[in-house]
Amino acid sequence: LGSRKEVEQYLKLFSSVEEKRFAVIKVSGGVVDTELDALASSIAFLDKVGLTPVVIHGAGPQLIAAEKQAGVSSQNEKGERVVTEDSIALARKVFQKENLRIVNALEALGVRARPIPTGVFVGEKIEDGRLGFVGDVKGVDVDAIEASIGAEQIPVLASLAETRSGQVLNVNADAAAHKLALALQPFKV
């Protein structure tokens, strides 16, 4: 932003919309790993000026490291990653840990944030389970997001989906952010 007038113009525009429609911010696992302080500072700035983004993150590098540490072998089929039962159990733990890292970094800066590691994305296994516990996002349940924003907390979502029966699936964070943006219709992504 170039000037105070430009800042005021954006604040006027974005503070006049529904809070959940301000912005969806997708954060890669690599950014969470190496740039968490800068990320939290940027989000804290938005919060300080009265803007509430919806944050969604991945955790790919962290999951790969956790699999190596646990001795869980990575599998590929036609260049695509297969997520085994052992991998999805680790994924759930890793994504929750990274989700809480973001929330804790925000709260350390005085920002109220709410961890929402699951329960937003409804998914289905890809191609009848050919890739194991990898899924496509088929729906978005915004109730937890709306409750978080209503409580004046920034929602922090992980890119994990659940089938209708409750099975956790690993989903592409970019694809999840896309479906989230379609559901919320934010002014910025």
PDB file of C-alpha atoms in Angstrom:
ATOM      1  CA  LEU A   1       0.000   0.000   0.000  1.00  0.00           C
ATOM      2  CA  GLY A   2       1.391   3.352  -1.014  1.00  0.00           C
ATOM      3  CA  SER A   3      -0.260   5.976   1.145  1.00  0.00           C
ATOM      4  CA  ARG A   4      -2.498   6.593   4.109  1.00  0.00           C
ATOM      5  CA  LYS A   5      -5.337   7.489   1.728  1.00  0.00           C
ATOM      6  CA  GLU A   6      -4.965   4.148  -0.049  1.00  0.00           C
ATOM      7  CA  VAL A   7      -4.988   2.297   3.291  1.00  0.00           C
ATOM      8  CA  GLU A   8      -8.126   4.139   4.367  1.00  0.00           C
ATOM      9  CA  GLN A   9      -9.785   3.343   1.035  1.00  0.00           C
ATOM     10  CA  TYR A  10      -9.118  -0.399   1.454  1.00  0.00           C
ATOM     11  CA  LEU A  11     -10.207  -0.375   5.099  1.00  0.00           C
ATOM     12  CA  LYS A  12     -13.457   1.351   4.155  1.00  0.00           C
ATOM     13  CA  LEU A  13     -14.097  -1.165   1.369  1.00  0.00           C
ATOM     14  CA  PHE A  14     -13.251  -4.316   3.329  1.00  0.00           C
ATOM     15  CA  SER A  15     -14.718  -3.312   6.681  1.00  0.00           C
ATOM     16  CA  SER A  16     -18.099  -2.732   5.032  1.00  0.00           C
ATOM     17  CA  VAL A  17     -18.503  -6.390   3.950  1.00  0.00           C
ATOM     18  CA  GLU A  18     -19.528  -9.387   6.018  1.00  0.00           C
ATOM     19  CA  GLU A  19     -16.516 -10.440   8.080  1.00  0.00           C
ATOM     20  CA  LYS A  20     -16.407 -13.945   6.615  1.00  0.00           C
ATOM     21  CA  ARG A  21     -16.236 -12.451   3.131  1.00  0.00           C
ATOM     22  CA  PHE A  22     -13.076 -10.377   3.653  1.00  0.00           C
ATOM     23  CA  ALA A  23     -10.383 -12.870   2.636  1.00  0.00           C
ATOM     24  CA  VAL A  24      -9.286 -16.482   2.484  1.00  0.00           C
ATOM     25  CA  ILE A  25      -5.561 -16.844   3.081  1.00  0.00           C
ATOM     26  CA  LYS A  26      -3.979 -20.135   1.996  1.00  0.00           C
ATOM     27  CA  VAL A  27      -0.642 -20.859   3.665  1.00  0.00           C
ATOM     28  CA  SER A  28       1.684 -23.639   2.547  1.00  0.00           C
ATOM     29  CA  GLY A  29       3.269 -25.969   5.067  1.00  0.00           C
ATOM     30  CA  GLY A  30       6.645 -24.584   3.986  1.00  0.00           C
ATOM     31  CA  VAL A  31       5.619 -21.067   5.036  1.00  0.00           C
ATOM     32  CA  VAL A  32       4.379 -22.367   8.384  1.00  0.00           C
ATOM     33  CA  ASP A  33       7.708 -24.134   8.810  1.00  0.00           C
ATOM     34  CA  THR A  34      10.044 -21.266   7.884  1.00  0.00           C
ATOM     35  CA  GLU A  35       8.071 -17.990   8.064  1.00  0.00           C
ATOM     36  CA  LEU A  36       5.644 -18.453  10.968  1.00  0.00           C
ATOM     37  CA  ASP A  37       6.604 -15.218  12.737  1.00  0.00           C
ATOM     38  CA  ALA A  38       6.149 -13.112   9.589  1.00  0.00           C
ATOM     39  CA  LEU A  39       2.861 -14.865   8.818  1.00  0.00           C
ATOM     40  CA  ALA A  40       1.512 -14.268  12.323  1.00  0.00           C
ATOM     41  CA  SER A  41       2.630 -10.633  12.218  1.00  0.00           C
ATOM     42  CA  SER A  42       0.848 -10.042   8.901  1.00  0.00           C
ATOM     43  CA  ILE A  43      -2.370 -11.649  10.116  1.00  0.00           C
ATOM     44  CA  ALA A  44      -2.108  -9.730  13.414  1.00  0.00           C
ATOM     45  CA  PHE A  45      -1.898  -6.498  11.419  1.00  0.00           C
ATOM     46  CA  LEU A  46      -5.114  -7.360   9.586  1.00  0.00           C
ATOM     47  CA  ASP A  47      -6.785  -8.163  12.899  1.00  0.00           C
ATOM     48  CA  LYS A  48      -5.563  -4.919  14.449  1.00  0.00           C
ATOM     49  CA  VAL A  49      -7.205  -2.870  11.693  1.00  0.00           C
ATOM     50  CA  GLY A  50     -10.465  -4.806  12.107  1.00  0.00           C
ATOM     51  CA  LEU A  51     -10.232  -7.288   9.245  1.00  0.00           C
ATOM     52  CA  THR A  52     -10.881 -10.996   9.832  1.00  0.00           C
ATOM     53  CA  PRO A  53      -9.331 -13.402   7.340  1.00  0.00           C
ATOM     54  CA  VAL A  54     -10.108 -17.097   7.161  1.00  0.00           C
ATOM     55  CA  VAL A  55      -6.769 -18.954   7.197  1.00  0.00           C
ATOM     56  CA  ILE A  56      -6.234 -22.406   5.686  1.00  0.00           C
ATOM     57  CA  HIS A  57      -2.908 -24.192   5.811  1.00  0.00           C
ATOM     58  CA  GLY A  58      -1.119 -27.236   4.494  1.00  0.00           C
ATOM     59  CA  ALA A  59       1.587 -29.282   6.231  1.00  0.00           C
ATOM     60  CA  GLY A  60       3.245 -31.288   3.469  1.00  0.00           C
ATOM     61  CA  PRO A  61       6.895 -30.874   4.545  1.00  0.00           C
ATOM     62  CA  GLN A  62       6.001 -31.573   8.165  1.00  0.00           C
ATOM     63  CA  LEU A  63       4.107 -34.736   7.217  1.00  0.00           C
ATOM     64  CA  ILE A  64       6.991 -36.030   5.100  1.00  0.00           C
ATOM     65  CA  ALA A  65       9.391 -35.430   8.006  1.00  0.00           C
ATOM     66  CA  ALA A  66       7.032 -37.164  10.465  1.00  0.00           C
ATOM     67  CA  GLU A  67       6.705 -40.177   8.152  1.00  0.00           C
ATOM     68  CA  LYS A  68      10.476 -40.482   7.872  1.00  0.00           C
ATOM     69  CA  GLN A  69      10.889 -40.200  11.630  1.00  0.00           C
ATOM     70  CA  ALA A  70       8.199 -42.844  12.234  1.00  0.00           C
ATOM     71  CA  GLY A  71       9.553 -45.155   9.538  1.00  0.00           C
ATOM     72  CA  VAL A  72       6.390 -44.931   7.445  1.00  0.00           C
ATOM     73  CA  SER A  73       7.289 -45.435   3.812  1.00  0.00           C
ATOM     74  CA  SER A  74       5.965 -43.098   1.163  1.00  0.00           C
ATOM     75  CA  GLN A  75       4.237 -44.684  -1.803  1.00  0.00           C
ATOM     76  CA  ASN A  76       3.425 -43.294  -5.240  1.00  0.00           C
ATOM     77  CA  GLU A  77       1.128 -44.442  -7.996  1.00  0.00           C
ATOM     78  CA  LYS A  78       1.548 -42.830 -11.402  1.00  0.00           C
ATOM     79  CA  GLY A  79       3.380 -39.912  -9.793  1.00  0.00           C
ATOM     80  CA  GLU A  80       0.678 -39.309  -7.188  1.00  0.00           C
ATOM     81  CA  ARG A  81       1.188 -39.790  -3.489  1.00  0.00           C
ATOM     82  CA  VAL A  82      -0.634 -42.699  -1.829  1.00  0.00           C
ATOM     83  CA  VAL A  83      -1.694 -42.096   1.775  1.00  0.00           C
ATOM     84  CA  THR A  84      -1.799 -45.302   3.787  1.00  0.00           C
ATOM     85  CA  GLU A  85      -3.635 -45.956   7.037  1.00  0.00           C
ATOM     86  CA  ASP A  86      -0.405 -45.242   8.936  1.00  0.00           C
ATOM     87  CA  SER A  87       0.118 -42.023   6.960  1.00  0.00           C
ATOM     88  CA  ILE A  88      -3.376 -40.670   7.590  1.00  0.00           C
ATOM     89  CA  ALA A  89      -3.022 -41.292  11.332  1.00  0.00           C
ATOM     90  CA  LEU A  90       0.211 -39.288  11.258  1.00  0.00           C
ATOM     91  CA  ALA A  91      -1.363 -36.633   9.024  1.00  0.00           C
ATOM     92  CA  ARG A  92      -4.104 -35.960  11.523  1.00  0.00           C
ATOM     93  CA  LYS A  93      -1.548 -35.436  14.308  1.00  0.00           C
ATOM     94  CA  VAL A  94       0.790 -33.339  12.151  1.00  0.00           C
ATOM     95  CA  PHE A  95      -1.961 -31.085  10.802  1.00  0.00           C
ATOM     96  CA  GLN A  96      -3.345 -30.549  14.306  1.00  0.00           C
ATOM     97  CA  LYS A  97       0.132 -29.668  15.595  1.00  0.00           C
ATOM     98  CA  GLU A  98       0.750 -27.185  12.763  1.00  0.00           C
ATOM     99  CA  ASN A  99      -2.731 -25.732  13.195  1.00  0.00           C
ATOM    100  CA  LEU A 100      -2.009 -25.101  16.871  1.00  0.00           C
ATOM    101  CA  ARG A 101       1.404 -23.604  16.023  1.00  0.00           C
ATOM    102  CA  ILE A 102      -0.335 -20.961  13.893  1.00  0.00           C
ATOM    103  CA  VAL A 103      -3.004 -20.297  16.523  1.00  0.00           C
ATOM    104  CA  ASN A 104      -0.402 -20.039  19.306  1.00  0.00           C
ATOM    105  CA  ALA A 105       1.742 -17.647  17.230  1.00  0.00           C
ATOM    106  CA  LEU A 106      -1.304 -15.436  16.648  1.00  0.00           C
ATOM    107  CA  GLU A 107      -2.372 -15.530  20.287  1.00  0.00           C
ATOM    108  CA  ALA A 108       1.175 -14.612  21.366  1.00  0.00           C
ATOM    109  CA  LEU A 109       0.617 -11.383  19.406  1.00  0.00           C
ATOM    110  CA  GLY A 110      -2.723 -10.728  21.119  1.00  0.00           C
ATOM    111  CA  VAL A 111      -4.894 -12.061  18.288  1.00  0.00           C
ATOM    112  CA  ARG A 112      -7.834 -14.254  19.177  1.00  0.00           C
ATOM    113  CA  ALA A 113      -7.745 -17.320  16.924  1.00  0.00           C
ATOM    114  CA  ARG A 114      -9.605 -20.626  16.851  1.00  0.00           C
ATOM    115  CA  PRO A 115      -8.081 -23.915  15.693  1.00  0.00           C
ATOM    116  CA  ILE A 116     -10.352 -25.816  13.312  1.00  0.00           C
ATOM    117  CA  PRO A 117      -8.286 -28.795  12.138  1.00  0.00           C
ATOM    118  CA  THR A 118     -11.280 -30.818  10.862  1.00  0.00           C
ATOM    119  CA  GLY A 119     -15.023 -30.570  10.364  1.00  0.00           C
ATOM    120  CA  VAL A 120     -15.149 -28.000   7.548  1.00  0.00           C
ATOM    121  CA  PHE A 121     -14.377 -29.985   4.405  1.00  0.00           C
ATOM    122  CA  VAL A 122     -16.525 -32.890   3.257  1.00  0.00           C
ATOM    123  CA  GLY A 123     -14.538 -35.216   1.027  1.00  0.00           C
ATOM    124  CA  GLU A 124     -14.620 -38.417  -0.949  1.00  0.00           C
ATOM    125  CA  LYS A 125     -11.763 -40.776  -1.650  1.00  0.00           C
ATOM    126  CA  ILE A 126     -10.180 -40.266  -5.053  1.00  0.00           C
ATOM    127  CA  GLU A 127     -11.030 -42.915  -7.648  1.00  0.00           C
ATOM    128  CA  ASP A 128     -12.442 -45.530  -5.303  1.00  0.00           C
ATOM    129  CA  GLY A 129      -9.515 -45.277  -2.926  1.00  0.00           C
ATOM    130  CA  ARG A 130      -6.760 -45.848  -5.506  1.00  0.00           C
ATOM    131  CA  LEU A 131      -4.595 -43.351  -3.571  1.00  0.00           C
ATOM    132  CA  GLY A 132      -5.596 -44.635  -0.157  1.00  0.00           C
ATOM    133  CA  PHE A 133      -6.778 -41.901   2.178  1.00  0.00           C
ATOM    134  CA  VAL A 134      -6.443 -39.062  -0.345  1.00  0.00           C
ATOM    135  CA  GLY A 135      -9.616 -37.207  -1.152  1.00  0.00           C
ATOM    136  CA  ASP A 136     -11.315 -34.528  -3.156  1.00  0.00           C
ATOM    137  CA  VAL A 137     -13.277 -31.797  -1.412  1.00  0.00           C
ATOM    138  CA  LYS A 138     -16.942 -32.196  -2.321  1.00  0.00           C
ATOM    139  CA  GLY A 139     -18.462 -29.728   0.123  1.00  0.00           C
ATOM    140  CA  VAL A 140     -17.743 -27.060   2.710  1.00  0.00           C
ATOM    141  CA  ASP A 141     -19.541 -26.700   6.045  1.00  0.00           C
ATOM    142  CA  VAL A 142     -19.133 -23.057   7.103  1.00  0.00           C
ATOM    143  CA  ASP A 143     -20.774 -23.383  10.541  1.00  0.00           C
ATOM    144  CA  ALA A 144     -17.485 -23.583  12.484  1.00  0.00           C
ATOM    145  CA  ILE A 145     -16.068 -20.666  10.486  1.00  0.00           C
ATOM    146  CA  GLU A 146     -19.116 -18.514  11.154  1.00  0.00           C
ATOM    147  CA  ALA A 147     -19.063 -19.422  14.869  1.00  0.00           C
ATOM    148  CA  SER A 148     -15.393 -18.498  15.079  1.00  0.00           C
ATOM    149  CA  ILE A 149     -15.908 -15.143  13.388  1.00  0.00           C
ATOM    150  CA  GLY A 150     -19.012 -14.520  15.510  1.00  0.00           C
ATOM    151  CA  ALA A 151     -16.844 -15.035  18.594  1.00  0.00           C
ATOM    152  CA  GLU A 152     -14.330 -12.532  17.148  1.00  0.00           C
ATOM    153  CA  GLN A 153     -11.708 -15.217  16.544  1.00  0.00           C
ATOM    154  CA  ILE A 154      -9.759 -15.796  13.358  1.00  0.00           C
ATOM    155  CA  PRO A 155     -10.564 -19.310  12.093  1.00  0.00           C
ATOM    156  CA  VAL A 156      -7.464 -21.380  11.273  1.00  0.00           C
ATOM    157  CA  LEU A 157      -8.328 -24.419   9.142  1.00  0.00           C
ATOM    158  CA  ALA A 158      -6.250 -27.451   8.214  1.00  0.00           C
ATOM    159  CA  SER A 159      -6.557 -29.032   4.778  1.00  0.00           C
ATOM    160  CA  LEU A 160      -8.072 -32.280   5.995  1.00  0.00           C
ATOM    161  CA  ALA A 161     -11.490 -33.454   4.880  1.00  0.00           C
ATOM    162  CA  GLU A 162     -13.861 -36.022   6.304  1.00  0.00           C
ATOM    163  CA  THR A 163     -16.127 -38.424   4.490  1.00  0.00           C
ATOM    164  CA  ARG A 164     -19.793 -38.455   5.441  1.00  0.00           C
ATOM    165  CA  SER A 165     -18.979 -41.419   7.711  1.00  0.00           C
ATOM    166  CA  GLY A 166     -16.205 -39.493   9.490  1.00  0.00           C
ATOM    167  CA  GLN A 167     -13.059 -40.931   7.841  1.00  0.00           C
ATOM    168  CA  VAL A 168     -10.298 -38.308   7.701  1.00  0.00           C
ATOM    169  CA  LEU A 169      -8.769 -37.712   4.257  1.00  0.00           C
ATOM    170  CA  ASN A 170      -5.698 -35.818   3.165  1.00  0.00           C
ATOM    171  CA  VAL A 171      -6.690 -33.213   0.557  1.00  0.00           C
ATOM    172  CA  ASN A 172      -4.705 -30.786  -1.522  1.00  0.00           C
ATOM    173  CA  ALA A 173      -4.567 -27.472   0.371  1.00  0.00           C
ATOM    174  CA  ASP A 174      -4.876 -25.401  -2.814  1.00  0.00           C
ATOM    175  CA  ALA A 175      -7.961 -27.348  -3.886  1.00  0.00           C
ATOM    176  CA  ALA A 176      -9.460 -26.993  -0.386  1.00  0.00           C
ATOM    177  CA  ALA A 177      -8.782 -23.228  -0.440  1.00  0.00           C
ATOM    178  CA  HIS A 178     -10.497 -23.036  -3.835  1.00  0.00           C
ATOM    179  CA  LYS A 179     -13.624 -24.807  -2.551  1.00  0.00           C
ATOM    180  CA  LEU A 180     -13.562 -22.614   0.569  1.00  0.00           C
ATOM    181  CA  ALA A 181     -13.386 -19.479  -1.577  1.00  0.00           C
ATOM    182  CA  LEU A 182     -16.338 -20.691  -3.661  1.00  0.00           C
ATOM    183  CA  ALA A 183     -18.347 -21.254  -0.473  1.00  0.00           C
ATOM    184  CA  LEU A 184     -17.461 -17.929   1.217  1.00  0.00           C
ATOM    185  CA  GLN A 185     -17.162 -15.693  -1.866  1.00  0.00           C
ATOM    186  CA  PRO A 186     -14.417 -13.533  -0.289  1.00  0.00           C
ATOM    187  CA  PHE A 187     -13.189 -10.273  -1.776  1.00  0.00           C
ATOM    188  CA  LYS A 188      -9.577 -11.454  -1.581  1.00  0.00           C
ATOM    189  CA  VAL A 189      -7.869 -14.842  -1.835  1.00  0.00           C
TER     190      VAL A 189
END
